[in-house]
Amino acid sequence: MQRLNFFSRFILGYGVRVTEPTGRRERKKAQTRQSLADAALELFLDRGYDQVGVKDIADAADVSVTTLFKHFSGKEALVFDQDDDLEAALVSAVRDRTPGTSIPQALREHILLNQTRFAVHATDPRFADFTRMVQETPALRDYAHRMWTRHEAALARAIAEAAGAPEDDLGCAALAHFALETRGLILRHAEPSRAADEAFALLEHGWAASHPAS
Amino acid sequence: MQRLNFFSRFILGYGVRVTEPTGRRERKKAQTRQSLADAALELFLDRGYDQVGVKDIADAADVSVTTLFKHFSGKEALVFDQDDDLEAALVSAVRDRTPGTSIPQALREHILLNQTRFAVHATDPRFADFTRMVQETPALRDYAHRMWTRHEAALARAIAEAAGAPEDDLGCAALAHFALETRGLILRHAEPSRAADEAFALLEHGWAASHPAS
DNA sequence: TGAAAAAGTTGAGTCGTTGCACTTATTGAG
DNA sequence: CTCAATAAGTGCAACGACTCAACTTTTTCA
């Protein structure tokens, strides 16, 4: 548990900013942030999200509540890493897809990989607890979903460009929306890869009907 | 503005419970509820959702805050009607579709009708304000979306039955999910009917590929 | 060295929401 | 008709997330 929100990047993708802090000030700031996130994760896993108050976390990290909110936009944000290059990865999955692959196929692969990457860690019981907590706490479930769908517009633009359609093409917007929405289906059902297959089968066939060769 | 949340049923559909209250007690209860909803609507439209506190609403309706929360589960609930037969309507749209219509087609028609019914009232400036407020206030936007997608499981079951698929068929679940998710696309874009066309084109073609005659 | 900038603290306050103990009005059964 | 059960409503205190304003301390850099 050395990293800030070590688990969380497996939930949403791999989007951790690695910019090393240079001066002493920034290092201290980063450290405070880290302490808060660590304390929060530990307390949350211990007692459950709703059983921990921000006060408890601030106390455990030995800072004031006000300071906590200077570092994190809200209680839920304590659980998740920033998703800085999540959008870039999404866009790149479409633009730089291996030739011969359709856009929906590329998205299926990318999203499935992203959302099931954590299966590798299924052996770690702490991690299982973490994912269960996220899925079972409405506030966290919603927050994760918002983070994930935040880049819909960018994805829609990337798709439009890749398909040679106008930037605001409705079909591309629809594909982007639906593709991101598969996350819910994939996470809910027991066999993620099969769920992804079924969901994207719909999208692939529908897409192929109007966009012959992309 | 005689009805409780007169506008709101046009946002989510037509789901107003019409069971007349019989005894004096129930009539009084209904009236209190009505007063609260009226006061809330008026204040919200006047000052904006976030600029009105529950205290203000309770005061305007001349009841205590505690009473307000006995009638409504939360501040957002003051804005929306109950959605009792919204689910029934959704299921019926699939099951009782006119013969020869595909399931996605039936859904497209039903959802589009449901979500754009309010266009009739576009002339009423108060109504325009109302919809704008709902779309621009995150809490309300999310709440409306939650209300709308609440019946996804029921819809999935209805689709499965209509298609002769197993009750927990993944393709049917996916169609249900996507179909309900078109709401966002439809509401966001300026030409709702065209947005619905594009979004459902994807779904219809994808669906037809695996479900020949339904 | 000295002053701007930024991190942190403290304490009070807002707002939605709940719990508790209480009063009052309505109802239905004897 | 009466009385006890039921349910609406009240007032108040509290909690938890979050914000604000005024202030101290630390770090930076010219």
XYZ file of C-alpha atoms (C1' of nucleotides) in Angstrom:
488
model
C 0.000 0.000 0.000
C 2.837 2.314 -0.754
C 1.152 4.315 -3.484
C -1.627 6.842 -3.359
C -4.782 5.020 -4.212
C -2.787 2.128 -5.485
C -5.879 0.184 -6.425
C -7.927 2.894 -7.948
C -6.088 3.189 -11.197
C -7.083 -0.342 -12.016
C -10.678 0.630 -11.662
C -10.685 3.484 -14.078
C -7.593 2.803 -16.133
C -3.962 3.702 -15.967
C -3.909 7.411 -15.470
C -1.375 8.317 -12.833
C 0.531 11.549 -13.128
C 4.176 10.777 -12.561
C 5.556 14.302 -12.676
C 8.142 14.333 -9.898
C 7.799 17.276 -7.537
C 10.903 19.429 -7.686
C 11.113 21.835 -4.743
C 10.785 21.021 -1.078
C 7.420 22.770 -0.981
C 5.904 20.645 -3.673
C 7.349 17.549 -2.134
C 5.736 18.362 1.191
C 2.471 19.092 -0.505
C 2.579 15.801 -2.333
C 3.402 14.038 0.881
C 0.464 15.544 2.718
C -1.780 14.505 -0.125
C -0.327 11.047 0.037
C -0.849 10.748 3.763
C -4.461 11.726 3.352
C -5.095 9.228 0.600
C -3.350 6.467 2.530
C -5.256 7.176 5.698
C -8.513 7.328 3.779
C -7.937 4.052 1.982
C -7.033 2.255 5.159
C -9.984 3.599 7.099
C -12.404 2.966 4.257
C -11.302 -0.619 3.843
C -11.456 -1.100 7.569
C -14.846 0.321 8.409
C -16.537 1.006 5.078
C -16.884 4.262 3.208
C -19.964 5.575 4.952
C -18.637 4.677 8.386
C -15.705 7.059 8.053
C -15.993 10.822 8.376
C -13.674 13.305 6.735
C -12.736 14.342 10.248
C -11.439 10.852 10.969
C -9.290 10.951 7.862
C -7.919 14.386 8.579
C -7.080 13.319 12.130
C -5.382 10.143 10.965
C -3.266 12.159 8.545
C -2.676 14.759 11.245
C -4.002 17.701 9.292
C -7.112 19.838 9.550
C -10.305 19.159 7.663
C -9.841 22.388 5.779
C -6.484 21.179 4.555
C -8.024 17.939 3.386
C -10.399 19.854 1.169
C -7.548 21.920 -0.203
C -6.102 18.692 -1.561
C -9.222 16.825 -2.611
C -12.354 18.170 -4.177
C -14.552 15.943 -2.067
C -14.745 12.787 -0.020
C -15.066 10.528 -3.051
C -11.982 12.009 -4.657
C -9.913 10.519 -1.851
C -10.483 7.126 -3.359
C -9.537 7.762 -6.969
C -6.426 8.884 -8.683
C -6.458 11.608 -11.241
C -7.371 10.388 -14.685
C -5.098 12.630 -16.645
C -4.134 10.516 -19.631
C -7.179 8.314 -19.551
C -8.631 10.450 -22.282
C -5.460 10.310 -24.310
C -5.451 6.518 -24.084
C -9.043 6.366 -25.228
C -8.421 8.613 -28.196
C -5.285 6.749 -29.104
C -7.101 3.407 -28.984
C -9.281 4.671 -31.796
C -6.766 6.600 -33.838
C -3.847 4.224 -33.573
C -5.791 0.995 -33.831
C -4.102 -1.821 -35.746
C -5.086 -1.636 -39.417
C -7.998 -3.783 -40.394
C -9.628 -3.378 -37.006
C -12.955 -1.582 -36.900
C -13.470 1.272 -34.496
C -15.930 -0.645 -32.303
C -13.558 -3.590 -32.193
C -10.710 -1.375 -31.102
C -12.873 0.197 -28.427
C -14.055 -3.164 -27.200
C -10.501 -4.306 -26.747
C -9.351 -1.141 -25.063
C -12.270 -0.869 -22.680
C -12.270 -4.519 -21.749
C -8.560 -4.384 -21.045
C -8.978 -1.238 -19.020
C -11.846 -2.482 -16.932
C -10.596 -5.982 -16.245
C -6.944 -5.205 -15.774
C -7.468 -5.581 -12.084
C -8.342 -9.247 -12.448
C -4.611 -9.804 -12.185
C -4.823 -8.775 -8.582
C -7.853 -10.855 -7.778
C -5.726 -12.867 -5.383
C -5.151 -9.905 -3.098
C -8.041 -9.950 -0.649
C -7.601 -6.269 0.169
C -8.109 -5.509 -3.479
C -11.238 -7.577 -3.691
C -12.556 -5.611 -0.734
C -11.714 -2.396 -2.474
C -13.575 -3.147 -5.670
C -16.516 -4.482 -3.751
C -16.635 -1.313 -1.712
C -16.579 0.853 -4.834
C -19.349 -1.111 -6.497
C -21.519 -1.261 -3.416
C -21.241 2.349 -2.316
C -23.564 4.448 -4.472
C -21.519 7.604 -4.072
C -18.372 5.836 -5.249
C -20.062 3.915 -8.027
C -21.500 7.114 -9.431
C -18.267 8.984 -9.054
C -16.304 6.315 -10.887
C -18.876 6.307 -13.646
C -18.677 10.066 -13.986
C -14.910 9.973 -14.189
C -15.124 7.332 -16.864
C -17.736 9.002 -19.054
C -16.148 12.408 -18.685
C -14.305 12.001 -21.969
C -17.270 11.126 -24.121
C -17.022 14.273 -26.192
C -13.329 13.775 -26.889
C -13.957 10.186 -27.867
C -16.786 11.208 -30.164
C -14.462 13.651 -31.906
C -11.763 11.014 -32.275
C -14.233 8.585 -33.781
C -15.533 11.182 -36.186
C -12.045 11.963 -37.343
C -11.138 8.318 -37.734
C -14.300 7.672 -39.710
C -13.965 10.747 -41.868
C -17.250 12.132 -40.611
C -18.049 15.700 -39.596
C -16.837 16.523 -36.126
C -20.313 16.677 -34.623
C -21.686 13.611 -36.389
C -24.523 12.129 -34.421
C -23.699 8.522 -35.224
C -20.196 8.983 -33.879
C -21.502 10.653 -30.749
C -23.868 7.746 -30.263
C -21.111 5.177 -30.678
C -18.935 7.017 -28.182
C -21.754 7.203 -25.693
C -22.711 3.556 -26.023
C -19.145 2.310 -25.968
C -18.405 4.070 -22.708
C -21.683 2.848 -21.300
C -20.649 -0.749 -21.771
C -18.583 -0.310 -18.636
C -21.636 -0.815 -16.490
C -22.596 -3.979 -18.310
C -19.091 -5.342 -18.214
C -18.599 -4.740 -14.509
C -22.002 -5.962 -13.470
C -21.905 -9.357 -15.086
C -19.817 -12.243 -13.929
C -18.083 -12.956 -17.225
C -16.767 -9.565 -18.327
C -15.340 -10.687 -21.611
C -18.580 -12.326 -22.683
C -20.573 -9.279 -21.646
C -18.260 -7.104 -23.707
C -18.680 -9.417 -26.684
C -22.444 -9.261 -26.555
C -22.635 -5.535 -26.009
C -20.143 -4.707 -28.724
C -21.684 -7.194 -31.150
C -24.672 -4.872 -31.211
C -22.491 -1.842 -31.808
C -20.219 -3.454 -34.375
C -23.040 -4.643 -36.586
C -24.889 -1.388 -36.263
C -21.768 0.577 -37.043
C -20.796 -1.582 -39.985
C -24.186 -0.972 -41.555
C -23.500 2.728 -42.001
C -19.719 2.886 -41.985
C -18.543 0.182 -44.371
C -14.791 0.241 -43.923
C -13.725 1.594 -40.535
C -49.579 25.477 -11.885
C -52.429 23.660 -10.227
C -50.871 20.223 -10.254
C -48.008 18.852 -8.202
C -44.951 19.223 -10.330
C -47.050 19.826 -13.353
C -44.048 20.022 -15.615
C -42.040 17.183 -14.302
C -44.066 14.407 -15.782
C -43.181 15.661 -19.200
C -39.542 15.279 -18.391
C -39.622 11.692 -17.357
C -42.833 10.450 -18.894
C -46.429 10.206 -17.858
C -46.380 8.535 -14.519
C -48.748 10.265 -12.188
C -50.609 8.309 -9.578
C -54.254 9.258 -9.838
C -55.579 7.289 -6.873
C -57.967 9.714 -5.222
C -57.456 10.032 -1.475
C -60.543 8.834 0.383
C -60.480 9.923 4.034
C -59.949 13.376 5.390
C -56.562 12.369 6.748
C -55.263 11.271 3.394
C -56.697 14.327 1.740
C -54.889 16.586 4.176
C -51.699 14.664 3.671
C -51.983 15.006 -0.075
C -52.662 18.682 0.295
C -49.598 19.264 2.420
C -47.526 17.403 -0.114
C -49.031 19.528 -2.828
C -48.295 22.744 -1.012
C -44.696 21.724 -0.572
C -44.245 20.817 -4.217
C -45.925 24.024 -5.361
C -43.847 26.181 -3.086
C -40.691 24.399 -4.153
C -41.418 24.750 -7.849
C -42.179 28.408 -7.536
C -39.103 29.167 -5.469
C -36.844 27.082 -7.664
C -38.030 28.780 -10.832
C -37.680 32.131 -9.166
C -34.222 31.909 -7.658
C -32.706 28.722 -9.023
C -32.421 25.331 -7.363
C -29.225 25.947 -5.431
C -30.359 29.339 -4.240
C -33.288 27.851 -2.322
C -32.932 26.012 0.975
C -35.295 23.355 2.250
C -36.053 25.722 5.097
C -37.361 28.302 2.641
C -39.642 25.747 1.076
C -40.955 24.481 4.380
C -41.610 28.040 5.498
C -43.398 28.913 2.276
C -45.617 25.851 2.692
C -46.024 26.674 6.370
C -44.775 23.360 7.694
C -41.654 22.288 9.509
C -38.560 20.972 7.762
C -39.106 17.627 9.424
C -42.515 17.387 7.815
C -41.060 18.188 4.438
C -38.772 15.186 4.702
C -41.647 12.990 5.768
C -43.221 13.702 2.381
C -40.176 13.784 0.114
C -37.123 11.614 0.249
C -34.829 14.528 -0.502
C -34.587 17.975 -1.986
C -34.461 16.710 -5.566
C -37.609 14.663 -5.101
C -39.550 17.900 -4.677
C -39.122 18.534 -8.360
C -40.278 15.243 -9.814
C -43.470 13.306 -9.741
C -43.582 9.692 -8.847
C -42.871 7.445 -11.780
C -45.223 4.663 -10.899
C -46.354 3.364 -14.256
C -43.357 4.552 -16.186
C -42.001 1.042 -16.001
C -45.293 -0.457 -17.081
C -45.394 1.839 -20.087
C -41.887 0.863 -21.055
C -42.612 -2.831 -20.817
C -45.851 -2.436 -22.684
C -44.143 -0.526 -25.471
C -42.087 -3.636 -26.133
C -44.684 -6.312 -25.517
C -47.641 -4.660 -27.177
C -45.829 -3.139 -30.117
C -47.705 -3.093 -33.398
C -46.960 -6.281 -35.334
C -44.183 -5.972 -37.844
C -42.324 -3.445 -35.706
C -38.941 -4.474 -34.372
C -38.182 -4.102 -30.701
C -35.663 -1.302 -31.203
C -38.099 0.523 -33.442
C -40.810 0.278 -30.834
C -38.439 1.550 -28.180
C -37.299 4.410 -30.336
C -40.839 5.532 -30.833
C -41.784 5.185 -27.190
C -38.725 6.915 -25.804
C -38.779 9.732 -28.311
C -42.433 10.359 -27.595
C -41.796 10.262 -23.884
C -38.848 12.597 -23.915
C -40.136 15.151 -26.360
C -43.734 15.245 -25.274
C -42.955 18.490 -23.549
C -42.179 20.179 -26.840
C -45.886 20.900 -26.965
C -45.429 23.295 -24.120
C -42.405 25.000 -25.552
C -44.432 28.178 -25.795
C -44.780 28.438 -22.017
C -41.740 30.392 -20.869
C -42.046 29.007 -17.344
C -41.722 25.555 -18.788
C -38.645 26.419 -20.760
C -37.126 27.729 -17.552
C -38.010 24.511 -15.818
C -36.342 22.221 -18.311
C -33.340 24.463 -18.477
C -33.034 24.381 -14.721
C -33.206 20.586 -14.660
C -30.576 20.212 -17.339
C -28.253 22.761 -15.837
C -28.400 21.661 -12.224
C -26.169 18.607 -11.794
C -28.126 17.250 -8.856
C -31.365 17.384 -10.835
C -29.872 16.103 -14.061
C -28.462 13.087 -12.264
C -31.644 12.477 -10.353
C -33.756 12.529 -13.494
C -31.353 10.156 -15.174
C -31.477 7.777 -12.232
C -35.255 7.799 -12.256
C -35.273 7.046 -15.938
C -32.759 4.208 -15.920
C -34.239 2.669 -12.806
C -36.279 0.239 -14.875
C -33.481 -1.139 -16.962
C -33.748 -4.624 -15.492
C -37.486 -4.788 -16.092
C -37.026 -3.614 -19.643
C -34.315 -6.186 -20.238
C -36.662 -8.912 -19.057
C -39.448 -7.669 -21.281
C -37.154 -7.625 -24.273
C -35.916 -11.110 -23.553
C -39.451 -12.393 -23.325
C -40.493 -10.668 -26.512
C -37.487 -12.054 -28.336
C -37.833 -15.538 -26.975
C -34.442 -15.355 -25.330
C -33.469 -16.544 -21.842
C -34.450 -14.091 -19.159
C -30.900 -13.034 -18.399
C -29.721 -12.849 -21.994
C -26.804 -10.474 -22.313
C -27.795 -9.093 -25.689
C -31.185 -8.126 -24.352
C -29.643 -6.506 -21.309
C -27.337 -4.563 -23.581
C -30.199 -3.368 -25.778
C -32.163 -2.271 -22.729
C -29.186 -0.392 -21.356
C -28.370 1.343 -24.617
C -31.960 2.193 -25.409
C -32.448 3.943 -22.084
C -29.123 5.677 -22.508
C -30.309 7.353 -25.687
C -32.151 9.747 -23.443
C -29.001 11.718 -22.857
C -28.235 11.941 -26.556
C -31.780 12.909 -27.412
C -32.031 15.648 -24.836
C -28.611 17.092 -25.460
C -28.923 17.629 -29.167
C -31.009 20.274 -30.803
C -32.975 18.005 -33.130
C -34.256 15.238 -30.844
C -35.917 13.194 -33.510
C -32.796 13.113 -35.657
C -30.646 12.182 -32.679
C -33.020 9.344 -31.891
C -32.854 8.174 -35.488
C -29.085 8.047 -35.524
C -28.751 6.416 -32.142
C -31.363 3.798 -32.817
C -30.064 3.124 -36.291
C -27.012 1.680 -34.607
C -29.116 -0.440 -32.303
C -31.604 -1.590 -34.925
C -28.970 -2.836 -37.318
C -26.985 -4.462 -34.556
C -30.074 -6.100 -33.182
C -31.305 -7.293 -36.549
C -27.998 -9.064 -37.124
C -28.602 -11.479 -34.278
C -32.378 -11.424 -33.922
C -33.774 -11.831 -37.438
C -37.492 -11.391 -36.872
C -38.259 -9.328 -33.822
C 17.618 39.963 3.733
C 13.055 40.613 3.054
C 8.725 40.337 1.036
C 5.559 37.612 -1.967
C 3.434 33.157 -2.397
C 1.677 29.216 -0.881
C 0.603 25.496 2.796
C -1.682 24.957 6.800
C -4.640 26.028 10.957
C -8.645 27.468 13.637
C -13.196 28.331 14.288
C -17.463 29.564 13.017
C -21.110 28.753 9.804
C -24.256 26.745 5.920
C -27.008 23.166 4.189
C -29.222 18.709 3.681
C -30.741 15.250 6.487
C -31.979 12.307 10.586
C -33.547 11.071 15.344
C -36.204 11.829 19.353
C -39.731 13.128 22.277
C -43.841 15.346 22.006
C -48.668 17.263 20.620
C -52.652 17.010 17.854
C -56.048 15.239 14.707
C -58.361 11.261 12.522
C -59.966 6.806 12.505
C -62.264 2.473 13.511
C -63.818 -1.011 16.865
C -66.441 -2.002 20.867
C -70.282 7.673 21.550
C -66.039 6.762 23.405
C -61.541 5.420 23.657
C -57.413 3.680 22.178
C -54.639 3.069 18.161
C -52.694 5.382 14.325
C -50.528 8.731 11.810
C -49.488 13.812 10.745
C -47.067 17.325 12.318
C -43.769 20.030 15.486
C -39.427 21.694 17.760
C -35.012 20.902 18.737
C -30.657 19.039 18.720
C -27.412 16.824 16.211
C -24.349 14.977 12.360
C -21.579 15.069 8.242
C -19.843 17.272 4.121
C -18.241 21.370 2.845
C -16.976 26.627 2.800
C -15.203 31.027 4.360
C -12.397 34.439 6.506
C -8.610 35.706 9.204
C -4.348 34.297 10.667
C 0.430 31.764 11.219
C 4.209 29.373 9.332
C 7.174 27.910 5.833
C 9.426 28.210 1.459
C 10.933 30.624 -2.376
C 13.545 33.843 -5.068
C 14.897 38.487 -6.427
